[in-house]
Structures are given as C-alpha cells and as structure tokens.
Amino acid sequence: MSSKIPQDVKARVCASAQHRCGYCLAQQRYTLLVLEIEHIIAKAKGGTEAEGNLWLACRLCNNAKGI
C-alpha cells in the first residue's frame, strides 16, 4: 500500500470493498498476502490519490494487469 494515502482513506477503501480483491473477489482472510490499494486509473495516466480512484487488489491480480 502506498504510504501517501492516509490511513483513514485506506480503511474506508478496505471497508467499501468488504476486504475483497476488486478483480477476483478473494477475501483478505483467504489470500496469502495483504490486499493492496490500487489506482483504478494509474497515476501515470493522470489518475489521482482520490478515494474514488482507489480499490483493493490481491497481488496476483494486480501483477496480472501488466501482462
């Protein structure tokens, strides 16, 4: 998780996602690694740190985006 995102925002994103990956819907308790806060629109493409541009992803799904 990015350290630039405030803890309260991270908590709200996690709660909103019901602690599930936004791609495969795996629950945090069933993944081996902590779910990551991800940008829906990448910062490199003009995305922001706004709460509406953030969601959760497991490491496998987050890494698979680049393939």
PDB file of N, CA and C in Angstrom:
ATOM      1  N   MET A   1       0.837  -1.185   0.000  1.00  0.00           N
ATOM      2  CA  MET A   1       0.000   0.000   0.000  1.00  0.00           C
ATOM      3  C   MET A   1       0.877   1.241   0.000  1.00  0.00           C
ATOM      4  N   SER A   2       0.432   2.186  -0.705  1.00  0.00           N
ATOM      5  CA  SER A   2       1.198   3.426  -0.802  1.00  0.00           C
ATOM      6  C   SER A   2       1.154   4.183   0.519  1.00  0.00           C
ATOM      7  N   SER A   3       2.300   4.716   0.939  1.00  0.00           N
ATOM      8  CA  SER A   3       2.347   5.468   2.189  1.00  0.00           C
ATOM      9  C   SER A   3       1.774   6.874   2.020  1.00  0.00           C
ATOM     10  N   LYS A   4       1.540   7.319   0.785  1.00  0.00           N
ATOM     11  CA  LYS A   4       0.995   8.651   0.542  1.00  0.00           C
ATOM     12  C   LYS A   4      -0.505   8.711   0.824  1.00  0.00           C
ATOM     13  N   ILE A   5      -1.163   7.579   0.842  1.00  0.00           N
ATOM     14  CA  ILE A   5      -2.604   7.526   1.060  1.00  0.00           C
ATOM     15  C   ILE A   5      -2.857   7.485   2.566  1.00  0.00           C
ATOM     16  N   PRO A   6      -3.631   8.432   3.083  1.00  0.00           N
ATOM     17  CA  PRO A   6      -3.893   8.467   4.526  1.00  0.00           C
ATOM     18  C   PRO A   6      -4.552   7.186   5.040  1.00  0.00           C
ATOM     19  N   GLN A   7      -4.243   6.816   6.262  1.00  0.00           N
ATOM     20  CA  GLN A   7      -4.775   5.591   6.865  1.00  0.00           C
ATOM     21  C   GLN A   7      -6.296   5.565   6.871  1.00  0.00           C
ATOM     22  N   ASP A   8      -6.946   6.704   7.120  1.00  0.00           N
ATOM     23  CA  ASP A   8      -8.407   6.705   7.160  1.00  0.00           C
ATOM     24  C   ASP A   8      -8.990   6.414   5.783  1.00  0.00           C
ATOM     25  N   VAL A   9      -8.340   6.885   4.729  1.00  0.00           N
ATOM     26  CA  VAL A   9      -8.794   6.604   3.363  1.00  0.00           C
ATOM     27  C   VAL A   9      -8.595   5.116   3.063  1.00  0.00           C
ATOM     28  N   LYS A  10      -7.440   4.569   3.430  1.00  0.00           N
ATOM     29  CA  LYS A  10      -7.180   3.142   3.235  1.00  0.00           C
ATOM     30  C   LYS A  10      -8.248   2.308   3.930  1.00  0.00           C
ATOM     31  N   ALA A  11      -8.580   2.683   5.147  1.00  0.00           N
ATOM     32  CA  ALA A  11      -9.589   1.942   5.916  1.00  0.00           C
ATOM     33  C   ALA A  11     -10.954   1.987   5.231  1.00  0.00           C
ATOM     34  N   ARG A  12     -11.319   3.152   4.702  1.00  0.00           N
ATOM     35  CA  ARG A  12     -12.615   3.272   4.019  1.00  0.00           C
ATOM     36  C   ARG A  12     -12.639   2.469   2.725  1.00  0.00           C
ATOM     37  N   VAL A  13     -11.533   2.464   1.976  1.00  0.00           N
ATOM     38  CA  VAL A  13     -11.455   1.682   0.737  1.00  0.00           C
ATOM     39  C   VAL A  13     -11.596   0.195   1.067  1.00  0.00           C
ATOM     40  N   CYS A  14     -10.912  -0.265   2.095  1.00  0.00           N
ATOM     41  CA  CYS A  14     -10.997  -1.673   2.506  1.00  0.00           C
ATOM     42  C   CYS A  14     -12.412  -2.037   2.938  1.00  0.00           C
ATOM     43  N   ALA A  15     -13.026  -1.178   3.731  1.00  0.00           N
ATOM     44  CA  ALA A  15     -14.385  -1.436   4.210  1.00  0.00           C
ATOM     45  C   ALA A  15     -15.375  -1.428   3.046  1.00  0.00           C
ATOM     46  N   SER A  16     -15.226  -0.483   2.143  1.00  0.00           N
ATOM     47  CA  SER A  16     -16.113  -0.382   0.989  1.00  0.00           C
ATOM     48  C   SER A  16     -16.020  -1.625   0.104  1.00  0.00           C
ATOM     49  N   ALA A  17     -14.830  -2.168  -0.021  1.00  0.00           N
ATOM     50  CA  ALA A  17     -14.606  -3.366  -0.838  1.00  0.00           C
ATOM     51  C   ALA A  17     -14.921  -4.647  -0.068  1.00  0.00           C
ATOM     52  N   GLN A  18     -15.339  -4.503   1.180  1.00  0.00           N
ATOM     53  CA  GLN A  18     -15.626  -5.637   2.060  1.00  0.00           C
ATOM     54  C   GLN A  18     -14.410  -6.553   2.183  1.00  0.00           C
ATOM     55  N   HIS A  19     -13.220  -5.936   2.157  1.00  0.00           N
ATOM     56  CA  HIS A  19     -11.947  -6.652   2.301  1.00  0.00           C
ATOM     57  C   HIS A  19     -11.809  -7.759   1.265  1.00  0.00           C
ATOM     58  N   ARG A  20     -12.201  -7.448   0.011  1.00  0.00           N
ATOM     59  CA  ARG A  20     -12.102  -8.388  -1.108  1.00  0.00           C
ATOM     60  C   ARG A  20     -11.336  -7.746  -2.264  1.00  0.00           C
ATOM     61  N   CYS A  21     -10.668  -8.580  -3.040  1.00  0.00           N
ATOM     62  CA  CYS A  21      -9.999  -8.119  -4.257  1.00  0.00           C
ATOM     63  C   CYS A  21     -11.054  -7.627  -5.240  1.00  0.00           C
ATOM     64  N   GLY A  22     -10.816  -6.496  -5.861  1.00  0.00           N
ATOM     65  CA  GLY A  22     -11.750  -5.939  -6.822  1.00  0.00           C
ATOM     66  C   GLY A  22     -11.837  -6.721  -8.124  1.00  0.00           C
ATOM     67  N   TYR A  23     -10.872  -7.598  -8.389  1.00  0.00           N
ATOM     68  CA  TYR A  23     -10.862  -8.391  -9.619  1.00  0.00           C
ATOM     69  C   TYR A  23     -11.456  -9.787  -9.391  1.00  0.00           C
ATOM     70  N   CYS A  24     -10.837 -10.576  -8.525  1.00  0.00           N
ATOM     71  CA  CYS A  24     -11.254 -11.970  -8.336  1.00  0.00           C
ATOM     72  C   CYS A  24     -12.185 -12.164  -7.144  1.00  0.00           C
ATOM     73  N   LEU A  25     -12.388 -11.100  -6.355  1.00  0.00           N
ATOM     74  CA  LEU A  25     -13.273 -11.096  -5.185  1.00  0.00           C
ATOM     75  C   LEU A  25     -12.801 -11.990  -4.041  1.00  0.00           C
ATOM     76  N   ALA A  26     -11.520 -12.378  -4.060  1.00  0.00           N
ATOM     77  CA  ALA A  26     -10.970 -13.170  -2.955  1.00  0.00           C
ATOM     78  C   ALA A  26     -10.989 -12.343  -1.678  1.00  0.00           C
ATOM     79  N   GLN A  27     -11.408 -12.958  -0.600  1.00  0.00           N
ATOM     80  CA  GLN A  27     -11.430 -12.271   0.686  1.00  0.00           C
ATOM     81  C   GLN A  27     -10.021 -12.214   1.264  1.00  0.00           C
ATOM     82  N   GLN A  28      -9.739 -11.147   1.992  1.00  0.00           N
ATOM     83  CA  GLN A  28      -8.420 -10.972   2.605  1.00  0.00           C
ATOM     84  C   GLN A  28      -8.018 -12.198   3.408  1.00  0.00           C
ATOM     85  N   ARG A  29      -8.936 -12.779   4.142  1.00  0.00           N
ATOM     86  CA  ARG A  29      -8.577 -13.899   5.018  1.00  0.00           C
ATOM     87  C   ARG A  29      -8.154 -15.147   4.237  1.00  0.00           C
ATOM     88  N   TYR A  30      -8.440 -15.200   2.923  1.00  0.00           N
ATOM     89  CA  TYR A  30      -8.062 -16.359   2.121  1.00  0.00           C
ATOM     90  C   TYR A  30      -6.847 -16.121   1.232  1.00  0.00           C
ATOM     91  N   THR A  31      -6.325 -14.915   1.242  1.00  0.00           N
ATOM     92  CA  THR A  31      -5.135 -14.631   0.440  1.00  0.00           C
ATOM     93  C   THR A  31      -3.900 -14.736   1.314  1.00  0.00           C
ATOM     94  N   LEU A  32      -2.790 -15.073   0.717  1.00  0.00           N
ATOM     95  CA  LEU A  32      -1.556 -15.229   1.485  1.00  0.00           C
ATOM     96  C   LEU A  32      -0.903 -13.890   1.809  1.00  0.00           C
ATOM     97  N   LEU A  33      -1.167 -12.885   0.979  1.00  0.00           N
ATOM     98  CA  LEU A  33      -0.564 -11.570   1.167  1.00  0.00           C
ATOM     99  C   LEU A  33      -1.647 -10.538   1.440  1.00  0.00           C
ATOM    100  N   VAL A  34      -1.261  -9.423   1.997  1.00  0.00           N
ATOM    101  CA  VAL A  34      -2.195  -8.339   2.277  1.00  0.00           C
ATOM    102  C   VAL A  34      -2.694  -7.757   0.964  1.00  0.00           C
ATOM    103  N   LEU A  35      -3.997  -7.504   0.881  1.00  0.00           N
ATOM    104  CA  LEU A  35      -4.548  -6.862  -0.306  1.00  0.00           C
ATOM    105  C   LEU A  35      -3.932  -5.474  -0.452  1.00  0.00           C
ATOM    106  N   GLU A  36      -3.701  -5.072  -1.686  1.00  0.00           N
ATOM    107  CA  GLU A  36      -3.017  -3.809  -1.975  1.00  0.00           C
ATOM    108  C   GLU A  36      -4.016  -2.752  -2.435  1.00  0.00           C
ATOM    109  N   ILE A  37      -3.791  -1.519  -2.006  1.00  0.00           N
ATOM    110  CA  ILE A  37      -4.576  -0.408  -2.530  1.00  0.00           C
ATOM    111  C   ILE A  37      -4.049  -0.118  -3.931  1.00  0.00           C
ATOM    112  N   GLU A  38      -4.951  -0.047  -4.882  1.00  0.00           N
ATOM    113  CA  GLU A  38      -4.571   0.146  -6.271  1.00  0.00           C
ATOM    114  C   GLU A  38      -5.308   1.341  -6.862  1.00  0.00           C
ATOM    115  N   HIS A  39      -4.709   1.960  -7.839  1.00  0.00           N
ATOM    116  CA  HIS A  39      -5.341   3.065  -8.565  1.00  0.00           C
ATOM    117  C   HIS A  39      -6.135   2.501  -9.734  1.00  0.00           C
ATOM    118  N   ILE A  40      -7.404   2.852  -9.842  1.00  0.00           N
ATOM    119  CA  ILE A  40      -8.230   2.411 -10.959  1.00  0.00           C
ATOM    120  C   ILE A  40      -7.673   3.025 -12.242  1.00  0.00           C
ATOM    121  N   ILE A  41      -7.469   4.320 -12.238  1.00  0.00           N
ATOM    122  CA  ILE A  41      -6.762   4.996 -13.327  1.00  0.00           C
ATOM    123  C   ILE A  41      -5.356   5.265 -12.807  1.00  0.00           C
ATOM    124  N   ALA A  42      -4.379   4.664 -13.440  1.00  0.00           N
ATOM    125  CA  ALA A  42      -2.993   4.764 -12.976  1.00  0.00           C
ATOM    126  C   ALA A  42      -2.540   6.218 -12.876  1.00  0.00           C
ATOM    127  N   LYS A  43      -1.692   6.482 -11.889  1.00  0.00           N
ATOM    128  CA  LYS A  43      -1.151   7.829 -11.722  1.00  0.00           C
ATOM    129  C   LYS A  43      -0.420   8.270 -12.990  1.00  0.00           C
ATOM    130  N   ALA A  44       0.244   7.337 -13.660  1.00  0.00           N
ATOM    131  CA  ALA A  44       0.972   7.656 -14.897  1.00  0.00           C
ATOM    132  C   ALA A  44       0.025   8.080 -16.021  1.00  0.00           C
ATOM    133  N   LYS A  45      -1.243   7.698 -15.904  1.00  0.00           N
ATOM    134  CA  LYS A  45      -2.252   8.050 -16.913  1.00  0.00           C
ATOM    135  C   LYS A  45      -3.132   9.203 -16.442  1.00  0.00           C
ATOM    136  N   GLY A  46      -2.716   9.885 -15.363  1.00  0.00           N
ATOM    137  CA  GLY A  46      -3.462  11.034 -14.880  1.00  0.00           C
ATOM    138  C   GLY A  46      -4.377  10.751 -13.705  1.00  0.00           C
ATOM    139  N   GLY A  47      -4.349   9.523 -13.181  1.00  0.00           N
ATOM    140  CA  GLY A  47      -5.163   9.175 -12.022  1.00  0.00           C
ATOM    141  C   GLY A  47      -4.672   9.881 -10.768  1.00  0.00           C
ATOM    142  N   THR A  48      -5.544   9.994  -9.798  1.00  0.00           N
ATOM    143  CA  THR A  48      -5.218  10.696  -8.564  1.00  0.00           C
ATOM    144  C   THR A  48      -5.255   9.755  -7.367  1.00  0.00           C
ATOM    145  N   GLU A  49      -4.920  10.304  -6.215  1.00  0.00           N
ATOM    146  CA  GLU A  49      -4.986   9.569  -4.951  1.00  0.00           C
ATOM    147  C   GLU A  49      -6.374   9.686  -4.322  1.00  0.00           C
ATOM    148  N   ALA A  50      -7.337  10.236  -5.067  1.00  0.00           N
ATOM    149  CA  ALA A  50      -8.698  10.413  -4.545  1.00  0.00           C
ATOM    150  C   ALA A  50      -9.313   9.057  -4.221  1.00  0.00           C
ATOM    151  N   GLU A  51     -10.104   9.025  -3.177  1.00  0.00           N
ATOM    152  CA  GLU A  51     -10.714   7.784  -2.717  1.00  0.00           C
ATOM    153  C   GLU A  51     -11.508   7.078  -3.823  1.00  0.00           C
ATOM    154  N   GLY A  52     -12.161   7.822  -4.682  1.00  0.00           N
ATOM    155  CA  GLY A  52     -12.936   7.238  -5.766  1.00  0.00           C
ATOM    156  C   GLY A  52     -12.093   6.584  -6.846  1.00  0.00           C
ATOM    157  N   ASN A  53     -10.788   6.805  -6.828  1.00  0.00           N
ATOM    158  CA  ASN A  53      -9.887   6.203  -7.801  1.00  0.00           C
ATOM    159  C   ASN A  53      -9.083   5.053  -7.190  1.00  0.00           C
ATOM    160  N   LEU A  54      -9.480   4.604  -6.010  1.00  0.00           N
ATOM    161  CA  LEU A  54      -8.732   3.558  -5.324  1.00  0.00           C
ATOM    162  C   LEU A  54      -9.617   2.343  -5.085  1.00  0.00           C
ATOM    163  N   TRP A  55      -9.014   1.155  -5.149  1.00  0.00           N
ATOM    164  CA  TRP A  55      -9.699  -0.061  -4.743  1.00  0.00           C
ATOM    165  C   TRP A  55      -8.684  -1.094  -4.342  1.00  0.00           C
ATOM    166  N   LEU A  56      -9.147  -2.258  -3.904  1.00  0.00           N
ATOM    167  CA  LEU A  56      -8.259  -3.304  -3.427  1.00  0.00           C
ATOM    168  C   LEU A  56      -7.979  -4.318  -4.520  1.00  0.00           C
ATOM    169  N   ALA A  57      -6.781  -4.873  -4.490  1.00  0.00           N
ATOM    170  CA  ALA A  57      -6.415  -5.951  -5.408  1.00  0.00           C
ATOM    171  C   ALA A  57      -5.459  -6.891  -4.696  1.00  0.00           C
ATOM    172  N   CYS A  58      -5.627  -8.187  -4.955  1.00  0.00           N
ATOM    173  CA  CYS A  58      -4.650  -9.133  -4.428  1.00  0.00           C
ATOM    174  C   CYS A  58      -3.392  -9.024  -5.296  1.00  0.00           C
ATOM    175  N   ARG A  59      -2.303  -9.503  -4.798  1.00  0.00           N
ATOM    176  CA  ARG A  59      -1.025  -9.389  -5.509  1.00  0.00           C
ATOM    177  C   ARG A  59      -1.090 -10.065  -6.877  1.00  0.00           C
ATOM    178  N   LEU A  60      -1.714 -11.251  -6.956  1.00  0.00           N
ATOM    179  CA  LEU A  60      -1.783 -11.957  -8.238  1.00  0.00           C
ATOM    180  C   LEU A  60      -2.541 -11.142  -9.281  1.00  0.00           C
ATOM    181  N   CYS A  61      -3.684 -10.621  -8.919  1.00  0.00           N
ATOM    182  CA  CYS A  61      -4.478  -9.836  -9.874  1.00  0.00           C
ATOM    183  C   CYS A  61      -3.780  -8.524 -10.229  1.00  0.00           C
ATOM    184  N   ASN A  62      -3.200  -7.868  -9.251  1.00  0.00           N
ATOM    185  CA  ASN A  62      -2.514  -6.599  -9.501  1.00  0.00           C
ATOM    186  C   ASN A  62      -1.339  -6.802 -10.442  1.00  0.00           C
ATOM    187  N   ASN A  63      -0.593  -7.878 -10.260  1.00  0.00           N
ATOM    188  CA  ASN A  63       0.540  -8.153 -11.129  1.00  0.00           C
ATOM    189  C   ASN A  63       0.098  -8.602 -12.517  1.00  0.00           C
ATOM    190  N   ALA A  64      -1.051  -9.270 -12.619  1.00  0.00           N
ATOM    191  CA  ALA A  64      -1.528  -9.781 -13.903  1.00  0.00           C
ATOM    192  C   ALA A  64      -1.966  -8.657 -14.833  1.00  0.00           C
ATOM    193  N   LYS A  65      -2.261  -7.481 -14.295  1.00  0.00           N
ATOM    194  CA  LYS A  65      -2.687  -6.349 -15.132  1.00  0.00           C
ATOM    195  C   LYS A  65      -1.626  -5.993 -16.151  1.00  0.00           C
ATOM    196  N   GLY A  66      -0.364  -6.153 -15.799  1.00  0.00           N
ATOM    197  CA  GLY A  66       0.721  -5.742 -16.681  1.00  0.00           C
ATOM    198  C   GLY A  66       1.045  -6.737 -17.784  1.00  0.00           C
ATOM    199  N   ILE A  67       0.382  -7.878 -17.757  1.00  0.00           N
ATOM    200  CA  ILE A  67       0.680  -8.927 -18.749  1.00  0.00           C
ATOM    201  C   ILE A  67      -0.133  -8.716 -19.997  1.00  0.00           C
TER     202      ILE A  67
END
